[in-house]
CSV table of C-alpha atoms and ligand atoms in Angstrom, one decimal:
chain,number,residue,atom,x,y,z
A,1,UNK,CA,10.3,18.8,13.1
A,2,UNK,CA,7.5,16.7,11.6
A,3,UNK,CA,9.5,15.1,8.8
A,4,UNK,CA,7.4,12.6,7.5
A,5,UNK,CA,3.9,13.9,8.2
A,6,UNK,CA,1.9,11.4,5.9
A,7,UNK,CA,3.1,8.6,8.1
A,8,UNK,CA,1.5,10.3,11.2
A,9,UNK,CA,-2.2,10.4,9.8
A,10,UNK,CA,-4.4,8.5,12.2
A,11,UNK,CA,-6.5,5.5,10.6
A,12,UNK,CA,-9.1,2.9,11.7
A,13,UNK,CA,-7.9,-0.7,11.6
A,14,UNK,CA,-10.5,-3.4,12.7
A,15,UNK,CA,-12.0,-2.1,15.8
A,16,UNK,CA,-8.9,0.0,16.7
A,17,UNK,CA,-7.9,3.5,16.2
A,18,UNK,CA,-4.2,3.8,15.0
A,19,UNK,CA,-2.5,7.1,15.6
A,20,UNK,CA,0.1,6.5,12.9
A,21,UNK,CA,0.8,4.4,9.9
A,22,UNK,CA,4.1,3.0,11.1
A,23,UNK,CA,3.8,-0.7,11.4
A,24,UNK,CA,6.3,-3.1,12.8
A,25,UNK,CA,6.5,-6.0,10.2
A,26,UNK,CA,6.3,-9.7,11.3
A,27,UNK,CA,10.1,-11.0,12.1
A,28,UNK,CA,10.9,-14.3,12.9
A,29,UNK,CA,13.6,-14.0,15.6
A,30,UNK,CA,13.8,-17.7,17.1
A,31,UNK,CA,13.9,-16.8,20.7
A,32,UNK,CA,11.0,-18.9,22.2
A,33,UNK,CA,11.8,-21.7,24.8
A,34,UNK,CA,12.4,-25.3,23.9
A,35,UNK,CA,8.5,-25.9,24.0
A,36,UNK,CA,7.7,-22.9,21.7
A,37,UNK,CA,6.6,-20.8,24.6
A,38,UNK,CA,7.3,-17.0,24.2
A,39,UNK,CA,9.6,-16.1,27.1
A,40,UNK,CA,10.1,-12.9,29.1
A,41,UNK,CA,12.8,-11.7,26.6
A,42,UNK,CA,10.3,-11.6,23.8
A,43,UNK,CA,7.8,-9.4,25.9
A,44,UNK,CA,10.7,-7.0,26.7
A,45,UNK,CA,11.3,-6.8,22.7
A,46,UNK,CA,7.9,-6.1,21.7
A,47,UNK,CA,7.2,-3.8,24.7
A,48,UNK,CA,10.2,-1.7,23.7
A,49,UNK,CA,8.9,-1.3,20.3
A,50,UNK,CA,5.3,-0.2,21.3
A,51,UNK,CA,3.8,3.2,20.8
A,52,UNK,CA,0.4,4.4,21.6
A,53,UNK,CA,-1.8,3.7,18.7
A,54,UNK,CA,0.8,1.8,16.7
A,55,UNK,CA,0.5,-1.6,15.2
A,56,UNK,CA,3.0,-4.3,15.9
A,57,UNK,CA,2.7,-7.7,13.9
A,58,UNK,CA,4.4,-10.5,15.7
A,59,UNK,CA,6.9,-13.0,14.2
A,60,UNK,CA,5.2,-16.1,12.5
A,61,UNK,CA,3.8,-18.3,15.1
A,62,UNK,CA,3.3,-22.1,14.5
A,63,UNK,CA,-0.5,-22.8,14.3
A,64,UNK,CA,-0.1,-26.4,15.6
A,65,UNK,CA,2.6,-29.2,16.1
A,66,UNK,CA,2.1,-30.3,12.5
A,67,UNK,CA,2.8,-26.8,11.2
A,68,UNK,CA,6.5,-27.3,10.5
A,69,UNK,CA,8.3,-26.9,13.7
A,70,UNK,CA,11.7,-25.5,14.2
A,71,UNK,CA,13.6,-24.9,17.6
A,72,UNK,CA,12.6,-21.8,19.4
A,73,UNK,CA,10.0,-20.7,17.1
A,74,UNK,CA,6.7,-19.7,19.1
A,75,UNK,CA,3.6,-21.6,19.0
A,76,UNK,CA,0.0,-21.2,19.7
A,77,UNK,CA,-1.6,-24.5,20.4
A,78,UNK,CA,-0.9,-25.1,24.2
A,79,UNK,CA,-2.0,-23.3,27.5
A,80,UNK,CA,1.6,-22.2,28.1
A,81,UNK,CA,1.7,-20.8,24.5
A,82,UNK,CA,-1.4,-18.8,25.4
A,83,UNK,CA,-0.1,-17.6,28.7
A,84,UNK,CA,3.4,-16.6,27.0
A,85,UNK,CA,2.0,-14.6,24.5
A,86,UNK,CA,-0.7,-13.1,27.0
A,87,UNK,CA,2.3,-11.4,28.9
A,88,UNK,CA,3.6,-10.0,25.5
A,89,UNK,CA,0.1,-8.7,24.7
A,90,UNK,CA,-0.5,-7.2,28.2
A,91,UNK,CA,2.8,-5.3,27.9
A,92,UNK,CA,1.9,-3.9,24.7
A,93,UNK,CA,-1.6,-2.9,25.7
A,94,UNK,CA,-0.5,-1.4,28.7
A,95,UNK,CA,1.4,1.1,26.4
A,96,UNK,CA,-1.9,1.5,24.3
A,97,UNK,CA,-0.2,-0.4,21.4
A,98,UNK,CA,-2.2,-2.7,19.0
A,99,UNK,CA,-0.6,-6.1,18.3
A,100,UNK,CA,-1.6,-8.9,15.8
A,101,UNK,CA,-0.3,-12.3,15.6
A,102,UNK,CA,0.8,-14.0,12.4
A,103,UNK,CA,-0.3,-17.4,12.0
A,104,UNK,CA,2.1,-19.8,10.3
A,105,UNK,CA,2.3,-23.2,8.6
A,106,UNK,CA,5.4,-23.9,6.8
A,107,UNK,CA,4.3,-26.6,4.6
A,108,UNK,CA,7.2,-27.7,2.4
A,109,UNK,CA,9.8,-25.3,3.9
A,110,UNK,CA,10.0,-27.5,6.9
A,111,UNK,CA,12.0,-30.8,7.1
A,112,UNK,CA,11.1,-34.4,8.4
A,113,UNK,CA,13.7,-33.7,11.0
A,114,UNK,CA,11.3,-30.9,12.4
A,115,UNK,CA,8.0,-32.7,12.0
A,116,UNK,CA,6.4,-35.0,14.5
A,117,UNK,CA,7.5,-38.6,14.2
A,118,UNK,CA,9.7,-37.4,11.5
A,119,UNK,CA,6.9,-37.6,8.9
A,120,UNK,CA,7.4,-35.8,5.6
A,121,UNK,CA,6.4,-32.0,5.4
A,122,UNK,CA,3.2,-31.4,3.5
A,123,UNK,CA,2.5,-28.8,0.6
A,124,UNK,CA,-0.1,-28.5,-2.0
A,125,UNK,CA,2.0,-30.8,-4.4
A,126,UNK,CA,5.2,-33.1,-4.1
A,127,UNK,CA,7.4,-30.5,-5.4
A,128,UNK,CA,10.5,-29.6,-3.5
A,129,UNK,CA,12.0,-26.1,-3.4
A,130,UNK,CA,15.1,-26.0,-5.7
A,131,UNK,CA,18.1,-24.8,-3.9
A,132,UNK,CA,19.6,-25.5,-0.4
A,133,UNK,CA,17.8,-25.0,3.0
A,134,UNK,CA,19.3,-22.9,5.9
A,135,UNK,CA,21.3,-26.1,6.9
A,136,UNK,CA,22.9,-26.1,3.5
A,137,UNK,CA,21.0,-29.4,2.5
A,138,UNK,CA,18.6,-30.0,-0.3
A,139,UNK,CA,14.9,-29.3,0.4
A,140,UNK,CA,12.8,-32.6,0.8
A,141,UNK,CA,10.2,-33.6,-1.6
A,142,UNK,CA,7.1,-32.9,0.4
A,143,UNK,CA,3.9,-34.9,0.4
A,144,UNK,CA,0.7,-33.5,-1.3
A,145,UNK,CA,-2.0,-33.1,1.2
A,146,UNK,CA,-4.9,-35.7,0.5
A,147,UNK,CA,-8.0,-33.9,-0.2
A,148,UNK,CA,-9.7,-35.3,3.0
A,149,UNK,CA,-6.9,-34.0,5.2
A,150,UNK,CA,-7.5,-30.3,4.0
A,151,UNK,CA,-10.3,-29.3,6.3
A,152,UNK,CA,-8.3,-30.4,9.3
A,153,UNK,CA,-5.2,-28.1,8.4
A,154,UNK,CA,-7.9,-25.2,7.7
A,155,UNK,CA,-9.3,-25.9,11.2
A,156,UNK,CA,-5.8,-25.5,12.7
A,157,UNK,CA,-5.6,-22.0,11.6
A,158,UNK,CA,-8.9,-21.3,13.1
A,159,UNK,CA,-8.1,-22.9,16.4
A,160,UNK,CA,-4.9,-20.9,16.6
A,161,UNK,CA,-6.9,-17.6,15.7
A,162,UNK,CA,-9.1,-18.4,18.6
A,163,UNK,CA,-6.0,-19.2,20.9
A,164,UNK,CA,-4.6,-15.7,19.9
A,165,UNK,CA,-7.8,-13.9,21.0
A,166,UNK,CA,-7.7,-15.8,24.1
A,167,UNK,CA,-4.3,-14.5,24.6
A,168,UNK,CA,-5.5,-11.0,24.1
A,169,UNK,CA,-4.3,-10.3,20.5
A,170,UNK,CA,-6.3,-7.5,18.7
A,171,UNK,CA,-6.3,-9.8,15.7
A,172,UNK,CA,-4.4,-12.1,13.5
A,173,UNK,CA,-2.4,-11.8,10.3
A,174,UNK,CA,-2.5,-15.2,8.3
A,175,UNK,CA,0.8,-15.7,6.7
A,176,UNK,CA,-0.1,-16.1,3.1
A,177,UNK,CA,3.2,-14.9,1.9
A,178,UNK,CA,6.8,-16.0,1.3
A,179,UNK,CA,6.3,-19.5,-0.1
A,180,UNK,CA,4.7,-20.9,3.2
A,181,UNK,CA,1.7,-23.3,3.0
A,182,UNK,CA,-1.1,-20.7,1.9
A,183,UNK,CA,1.4,-19.3,-0.7
A,184,UNK,CA,2.3,-22.8,-1.9
A,185,UNK,CA,-1.6,-23.6,-2.7
A,186,UNK,CA,-1.8,-20.0,-4.6
A,187,UNK,CA,1.3,-20.1,-6.6
A,188,UNK,CA,1.2,-22.0,-10.0
A,189,UNK,CA,4.8,-23.2,-9.5
A,190,UNK,CA,4.2,-24.9,-6.5
A,191,UNK,CA,0.7,-26.3,-7.1
A,192,UNK,CA,0.2,-28.8,-9.8
A,193,UNK,CA,-3.0,-30.5,-8.2
A,194,UNK,CA,-5.6,-31.8,-10.4
A,195,UNK,CA,-8.4,-31.6,-7.9
A,196,UNK,CA,-10.4,-28.6,-6.8
A,197,UNK,CA,-7.5,-27.2,-5.0
A,198,UNK,CA,-5.3,-27.0,-8.2
A,199,UNK,CA,-5.4,-25.7,-11.9
A,200,UNK,CA,-7.2,-22.7,-12.5
A,201,UNK,CA,-6.7,-19.5,-10.4
A,202,UNK,CA,-10.1,-20.1,-8.7
A,203,UNK,CA,-8.8,-23.4,-7.6
A,204,UNK,CA,-5.5,-22.5,-6.4
A,205,UNK,CA,-7.0,-19.7,-4.5
A,206,UNK,CA,-9.7,-22.0,-2.8
A,207,UNK,CA,-7.4,-23.0,0.1
A,208,UNK,CA,-6.6,-19.4,1.2
A,209,UNK,CA,-10.0,-18.3,0.8
A,210,UNK,CA,-11.3,-21.2,2.9
A,211,UNK,CA,-8.6,-20.4,5.6
A,212,UNK,CA,-9.7,-16.9,5.8
A,213,UNK,CA,-13.4,-18.0,6.0
A,214,UNK,CA,-12.6,-20.3,8.9
A,215,UNK,CA,-10.5,-17.7,10.7
A,216,UNK,CA,-13.2,-15.1,10.1
A,217,UNK,CA,-15.8,-17.6,11.5
A,218,UNK,CA,-13.7,-18.1,14.5
A,219,UNK,CA,-12.8,-14.5,15.3
A,220,UNK,CA,-14.7,-12.1,13.1
A,221,UNK,CA,-13.6,-10.2,10.0
A,222,UNK,CA,-12.5,-7.0,12.0
A,223,UNK,CA,-9.8,-9.3,13.6
A,224,UNK,CA,-8.8,-11.2,10.5
A,225,UNK,CA,-5.8,-10.1,8.2
A,226,UNK,CA,-3.8,-11.7,5.6
A,227,UNK,CA,-0.3,-11.0,4.1
A,228,UNK,CA,0.6,-11.9,0.3
A,229,UNK,CA,3.8,-11.7,-1.9
A,230,UNK,CA,2.4,-11.8,-5.3
A,231,UNK,CA,6.0,-11.5,-6.8
A,232,UNK,CA,7.4,-14.3,-5.0
A,233,UNK,CA,11.2,-15.4,-6.0
A,234,UNK,CA,12.0,-16.3,-2.3
A,235,UNK,CA,11.7,-20.0,-1.6
A,236,UNK,CA,11.3,-20.7,-5.4
A,237,UNK,CA,7.9,-19.2,-5.7
A,238,UNK,CA,6.7,-18.0,-9.2
A,239,UNK,CA,3.3,-17.6,-10.2
A,240,UNK,CA,2.5,-17.3,-14.0
A,241,UNK,CA,-0.1,-14.5,-13.5
A,242,UNK,CA,0.4,-12.6,-10.5
A,243,UNK,CA,-1.9,-9.7,-11.2
A,244,UNK,CA,-4.6,-12.1,-12.1
A,245,UNK,CA,-4.1,-14.6,-9.3
A,246,UNK,CA,-4.1,-12.1,-6.2
A,247,UNK,CA,-6.5,-9.9,-8.0
A,248,UNK,CA,-9.2,-12.6,-8.0
A,249,UNK,CA,-8.4,-13.4,-4.4
A,250,UNK,CA,-8.9,-9.6,-3.4
A,251,UNK,CA,-12.1,-9.5,-5.5
A,252,UNK,CA,-13.4,-12.4,-3.4
A,253,UNK,CA,-12.2,-11.1,-0.2
A,254,UNK,CA,-13.8,-7.7,-0.9
A,255,UNK,CA,-17.0,-9.2,-1.7
A,256,UNK,CA,-17.2,-11.5,1.0
A,257,UNK,CA,-15.8,-9.6,3.8
A,258,UNK,CA,-16.2,-5.8,3.6
A,259,UNK,CA,-15.1,-5.5,7.1
A,260,UNK,CA,-11.8,-7.4,6.6
A,261,UNK,CA,-9.0,-6.0,9.1
A,262,UNK,CA,-6.4,-5.5,6.5
A,263,UNK,CA,-4.3,-6.8,3.7
A,264,UNK,CA,-0.7,-6.5,3.8
A,265,UNK,CA,1.4,-7.0,0.7
A,266,UNK,CA,5.3,-7.1,0.2
A,267,UNK,CA,6.6,-4.9,-2.5
A,268,UNK,CA,8.0,-6.6,-5.6
A,269,UNK,CA,11.3,-5.1,-4.9
A,270,UNK,CA,11.8,-6.7,-1.7
A,271,UNK,CA,15.1,-8.6,-1.1
A,272,UNK,CA,15.7,-9.3,2.4
A,273,UNK,CA,18.9,-11.1,1.9
A,274,UNK,CA,20.5,-8.1,0.1
A,275,UNK,CA,21.8,-5.2,2.5
A,276,UNK,CA,22.6,-2.8,-0.3
A,277,UNK,CA,19.5,-2.6,-2.8
A,278,UNK,CA,16.4,-4.1,-4.3
A,279,UNK,CA,15.5,-6.3,-7.0
A,280,UNK,CA,15.3,-4.3,-10.0
A,281,UNK,CA,11.6,-4.6,-11.6
A,282,UNK,CA,8.9,-3.0,-13.2
A,283,UNK,CA,6.0,-4.9,-11.1
A,284,UNK,CA,4.2,-2.8,-8.6
A,285,UNK,CA,1.5,-3.3,-6.0
A,286,UNK,CA,-0.4,-0.5,-7.5
A,287,UNK,CA,-3.2,-2.9,-9.3
A,288,UNK,CA,-3.8,-4.4,-5.9
A,289,UNK,CA,-4.2,-1.1,-4.3
A,290,UNK,CA,-6.6,0.0,-6.8
A,291,UNK,CA,-8.9,-3.0,-6.1
A,292,UNK,CA,-8.9,-2.6,-2.2
A,293,UNK,CA,-11.0,-0.3,-0.4
A,294,UNK,CA,-10.0,-1.2,3.1
A,295,UNK,CA,-6.6,-0.8,5.1
A,296,UNK,CA,-3.6,-1.8,2.9
A,297,UNK,CA,-0.1,-2.3,4.3
A,298,UNK,CA,2.8,-2.3,2.0
A,299,UNK,CA,6.1,-3.7,3.1
A,300,UNK,CA,9.5,-4.1,1.7
A,301,UNK,CA,12.6,-1.8,1.3
A,302,UNK,CA,11.2,1.1,3.4
A,303,UNK,CA,13.8,0.5,5.9
A,304,UNK,CA,16.2,2.1,3.4
A,305,UNK,CA,14.0,4.9,2.4
A,306,UNK,CA,11.4,6.4,4.8
A,307,UNK,CA,11.1,9.3,2.6
A,308,UNK,CA,9.6,6.7,0.1
A,309,UNK,CA,7.5,5.5,2.8
A,310,UNK,CA,5.9,8.7,3.5
A,311,UNK,CA,5.4,9.4,-0.3
A,312,UNK,CA,3.5,6.0,-0.6
A,313,UNK,CA,1.5,6.8,2.6
A,314,UNK,CA,0.7,10.3,1.2
A,315,UNK,CA,-0.3,9.0,-2.4
A,316,UNK,CA,-2.0,5.9,-1.6
A,317,UNK,CA,-3.2,6.1,2.0
A,318,UNK,CA,-1.4,3.0,2.8
A,319,UNK,CA,0.1,1.9,6.0
A,320,UNK,CA,3.8,1.0,5.8
A,321,UNK,CA,5.7,-1.9,7.7
A,322,UNK,CA,9.1,-1.6,8.5
A,323,UNK,CA,11.1,-4.8,9.1
A,324,UNK,CA,14.9,-4.5,9.5
A,325,UNK,CA,14.9,-0.9,10.8
A,326,UNK,CA,12.6,-2.1,13.8
A,327,UNK,CA,15.1,-4.6,14.7
A,328,UNK,CA,17.7,-2.0,15.7
A,329,UNK,CA,15.6,0.9,16.4
A,330,UNK,CA,13.1,0.3,19.2
A,331,UNK,CA,11.9,3.9,18.9
A,332,UNK,CA,11.5,4.0,15.2
A,333,UNK,CA,8.3,5.6,15.4
A,334,UNK,CA,9.9,8.7,17.4
A,335,UNK,CA,13.2,8.8,15.3
A,336,UNK,CA,11.0,9.0,12.0
A,337,UNK,CA,8.7,11.7,13.7
A,338,UNK,CA,11.6,13.8,14.6
A,339,UNK,CA,14.1,13.1,11.9
A,340,UNK,CA,16.6,11.5,14.1
A,341,UNK,CA,19.2,9.2,12.3
A,342,UNK,CA,18.6,5.5,12.2
A,343,UNK,CA,20.8,2.8,13.8
A,344,UNK,CA,21.9,0.1,11.2
A,345,UNK,CA,20.6,-3.3,11.8
A,346,UNK,CA,22.7,-6.4,12.8
A,347,UNK,CA,21.9,-9.1,10.5
A,348,UNK,CA,24.1,-11.8,12.6
A,349,UNK,CA,21.7,-11.5,15.4
A,350,UNK,CA,18.4,-12.0,13.4
A,351,UNK,CA,17.7,-15.6,13.8
A,352,UNK,CA,18.3,-16.8,17.3
A,353,UNK,CA,20.5,-16.1,20.3
A,354,UNK,CA,19.8,-14.0,23.3
A,355,UNK,CA,19.2,-10.3,24.4
A,356,UNK,CA,22.0,-9.1,22.1
A,357,UNK,CA,20.9,-7.5,18.9
A,358,UNK,CA,17.2,-8.3,20.3
A,359,UNK,CA,16.2,-6.3,23.3
A,360,UNK,CA,19.6,-4.2,23.7
A,361,UNK,CA,19.4,-1.6,21.2
A,362,UNK,CA,18.8,1.9,22.9
A,363,UNK,CA,16.4,4.7,22.0
A,364,UNK,CA,17.9,7.8,20.4
A,365,UNK,CA,19.5,9.9,22.8
A,366,UNK,CA,19.8,13.7,21.8
A,367,UNK,CA,23.2,15.1,22.3
B,1,FMN,C1,14.9,-11.2,10.4
B,1,FMN,C2,13.6,-11.1,9.5
B,1,FMN,C3,12.5,-12.2,9.9
B,1,FMN,C4,11.6,-12.0,9.1
B,1,FMN,N1,10.3,-13.1,9.3
B,1,FMN,C5,9.4,-12.7,8.8
B,1,FMN,C6,8.0,-13.4,9.3
B,1,FMN,O1,8.1,-14.1,10.3
B,1,FMN,N2,6.9,-13.3,8.7
B,1,FMN,C7,6.9,-12.6,7.5
B,1,FMN,O2,5.7,-12.3,6.8
B,1,FMN,N3,7.8,-11.7,7.0
B,1,FMN,C8,9.0,-11.9,7.6
B,1,FMN,N4,10.1,-11.1,7.3
B,1,FMN,C9,10.1,-10.1,6.3
B,1,FMN,C10,9.6,-8.8,6.9
B,1,FMN,O3,8.3,-8.7,7.6
B,1,FMN,C11,9.7,-7.4,6.1
B,1,FMN,O4,8.7,-7.6,5.0
B,1,FMN,C12,10.9,-7.2,5.3
B,1,FMN,O5,12.0,-7.2,6.3
B,1,FMN,C13,11.0,-6.1,4.3
B,1,FMN,O6,10.9,-4.9,5.2
B,1,FMN,P1,12.2,-4.0,5.3
B,1,FMN,O7,12.8,-3.6,4.0
B,1,FMN,O8,11.8,-2.6,6.1
B,1,FMN,O9,13.3,-4.8,6.3
B,1,FMN,C14,11.3,-11.1,8.0
B,1,FMN,C15,12.4,-10.2,7.8
B,1,FMN,C16,13.5,-10.4,8.4
B,1,FMN,C17,14.6,-9.1,8.3
């Protein structure tokens, strides 16, 4: 039975041909070793989820020692990191899959406990996230990056992108979403700078566009992608004019880089802390879809509704990334292709741990 046929239309992405439109969304799983090196368990996890001509996006990966740290989060700045990722990439390529690395700088989401020499985390402005961090403490007030420090941070994205290509990745996805550093510059609630990186939409977009420029220069537009979440909410992000802000960025991107690999947007309804439903909203990604001629990936909530995923793929031509359902269904693509039932995910094993809930879910066995 071909249940959701629109998801099984081939599409070209960067220099690669994909056989279907079901993408594994980037998911932080906190299982690298003490030196941020991806271990064999991580290889096993991605290998299990590989399909021929299917795109996997890795968990967010720290671009440098200054990118916000965190135990067991993988990195991409040492020879060992590159070698660890190479074994993941080789396993995926052996099964003819396509894999991008997600490049991450946490900015103000970090804490001085995680930073080298316990310095303060950095951001666009010295504005703390309201609310408690995952350790139940108040977020720290970050330090606003000085104007003359910004080129160095941008260069770290480019260096990590080069390292990703050295490891064999087919491309990189700049993490420009979910309240991390790039998003902190873009969004009006976290950026109150008065220099050329703050104020107007053009100024708030500057950092993101310069990161894109540097990464494109490092690895080429066909290997460069970015993820955005214009409707924020998460980690205290709220932009005054999301359609105009991200619309401007897309216009710039389209003009400068017609061969850009893809843009990846999270749906406004996305609420990953909620297991039962979605945020109720009238907002939509449609105005962004309308602006973009290239590959567009939509993410958020499709885990609950593969039929909606197929409908969106059908009406928009989008690729759809699945997060939570990929954690517990290594053979998600085959399950959707055949209409097999999905295994429910296990939230308790999302962040950290061992093979349990990570590499021990089995493929569907027909009775
Ligand atoms: C455990 C977990 C970790 C995640 N980590 C990341 C991440 O590292 N980078 C990112 O851009 N999104 C991350 N996300 C968001 C997912 O990429 C995806 O957008 C989200 O899960 C919504 O899709 P779903 O409804 O299919 O789960 C994470 C989600 C989960 C559940």
